Amino acid sequence: MIPYVLFHSFYVYYTGKYQSLGIKQGGPLAGKWVELPITKSPKIVQFSVGHDGSHALLVAEDGSVFFTGSASKGEDGESTKSRRQPKPYKPKKMMKLETKTAVNTACNNGSSSIVTKDGELYMFGKDAIYSDSTCQVSDLKGHIVTQVAMGKAHTCVLTKSGEVWTFGVNNKGQCGRETGAMNQAGKAFGVESMATAMDEDLEDELEEKEEKSMMCQPGMHKWKLDQCMVCTVCGDCTGYGASCVSSGRPDRVPGGICGCGSGESGCSACGCCKACARELDGQEVRQRGIFDAVKEMIPLDLLLGVNIEEHIQIRQEEKRQRINRRHRLEEGRGPIVFPGPILMNQREQALVRLRPLRHKRDKHTDGNSERGEKDASKITTYPPGAVRFDCEMRAVQVSCGFHHSVVLMENGDVYTFGYGQHGQLGHGDVNSRGSPTLVQALPGPSVQVTAGSNHTAVLLMDGQVFTFGSFSKGQLGRPILDMPYWNAKPSPMPNIGAKYGRKATWIGASGDQTFLRIDEALINSHVLATSEIFASKHIIGLVPTSVSEPPPFKCLLINKLDGSCRTFNDSEQEDLQGFGLCLDPVYDVIWRSLILFLFI
């Protein structure tokens, strides 16, 4: 997973797992940001990171594109030369586009998209199925492309004429080219799956906790050498991993015999493989490094559109096996006794509330497996095509989440379509939309939109930021409410907007994170109305007097000559509230006196 990346004054800063950027040592400490080293230190004007990707694209001032991270599917513009596990690269120039001038990029897990100054769209990697031999998207030749955005398996393109084109997987309506049938289907699905509607984004965290509790403690595994088994954690062969000759068989059950023959049997207690337990020796690591490359490859018959239904049925069967395995494990656990009181935060409370709903949903899913397989067979890939809106306005910006899309129109209206089970479409419900639908709950015109994996943020003209969608990682930036569908309704982040003196001027989202750039005014009408003002010939001072809310500073001094300001707000600063204040006319000293009121 690529670490977090920020952009400031033509330089790129990063924090997190620096090894994924090809930096072997000397990375930042936890929570610290450092500049990303790039050869010849070019000025970076734009960059992109996928929601769950392992690489990033950087656009330099001269139009060249730099690639950093891991390339396993050709997303760096170079053909795969070997089947070894891909290693992460430091920022390197993409030679495939050396003769082109790039202006905009986007990427997802395994794909890269680049828009040139001439309005051409080039794609590399797993989603480049509509590109010609030069990697240009042929269906968009003749259209001047200005922006591109990528979801998990779909792409949105904005043209100079204000049209929005989409292509890719449309199983959740994310391409926005469905009829009203999609909306009706989404409505029915939303009513039937109440647990999925509000709290599906918490399930991943719950399942991670359950899987960790299933495994033995590190160093306590009991490894066995006999028949190869199916790992109870990753579902791969315990001896040969994803490259096992039996990996495609639909009758494989986690914890059962793999069927490929003798080899590593995994842990006899918990059933996991050595890879999941992180106890591979050097030889096994090298061996699995070769085999893991196979896991990243796409079957040729699936790429050509052959046997798609068979692949989907296998995936559905694997999903049902995981659900049944969780049921068996939970039924055999028995009561849990805690030694004392437990304090739970809001997220843990939500996980506890989700558990009974999730059982009902899983039971309902098992009873309707045939219908689920029938719906899954609708998964298909759409070629590039224009999206139709119910207005004559031009689009000015597009953004993509995992399975949803957001479009900003020139009049400030916001349209969303695609998967809505996290509330990321902002219509007050959890229904999916297969065609563009206006977000009506926004109080004013918008100037920018951005989409995370399963949430959306909208910047209004007055500097407010409205968010909606998945909330489990705090990405909405607002308190969790105990009311249905609260996260599906656009609501503002607190204390941001013109009336608070803190206007957002730019927003961004990636994965489960939301980024804001705030222009904060130290002085506004509200601060002036609740402050004591004192001055001398050269300095103006302010001390907040309001006790009903925390002040933004303890003391503010303004230089009347050049307008420079300095605030004093640390613990060593003297509290001047409730005193009479004045500046000495000769020396740089503040005089403080106790205010006494005399009533006659």
Coordinates of C-alpha atoms in Angstrom, one line a residue, residues 183 185-191 197 418-423 425 427-434:
N183 CA -32.5 2.4 -9.6
A185 CA -33.1 -2.9 -8.3
G186 CA -31.0 -0.7 -6.0
K187 CA -34.0 0.3 -4.0
A188 CA -35.2 -3.3 -3.5
F189 CA -31.7 -4.4 -2.5
G190 CA -31.4 -1.5 -0.1
V191 CA -34.6 -2.4 1.8
A197 CA -27.0 -0.4 4.2
G418 CA -23.0 3.9 -8.7
Y419 CA -22.9 1.8 -5.5
G420 CA -24.6 3.5 -2.6
Q421 CA -24.7 0.9 0.3
H422 CA -22.4 3.1 2.4
G423 CA -24.4 6.3 1.8
L425 CA -24.1 9.0 -3.1
H427 CA -29.3 11.0 -1.3
G428 CA -30.3 10.2 2.3
D429 CA -30.6 6.4 1.6
V430 CA -28.4 3.5 0.8
N431 CA -29.8 2.7 -2.7
S432 CA -27.5 2.3 -5.7
R433 CA -28.1 4.5 -8.8
G434 CA -27.3 3.4 -12.3

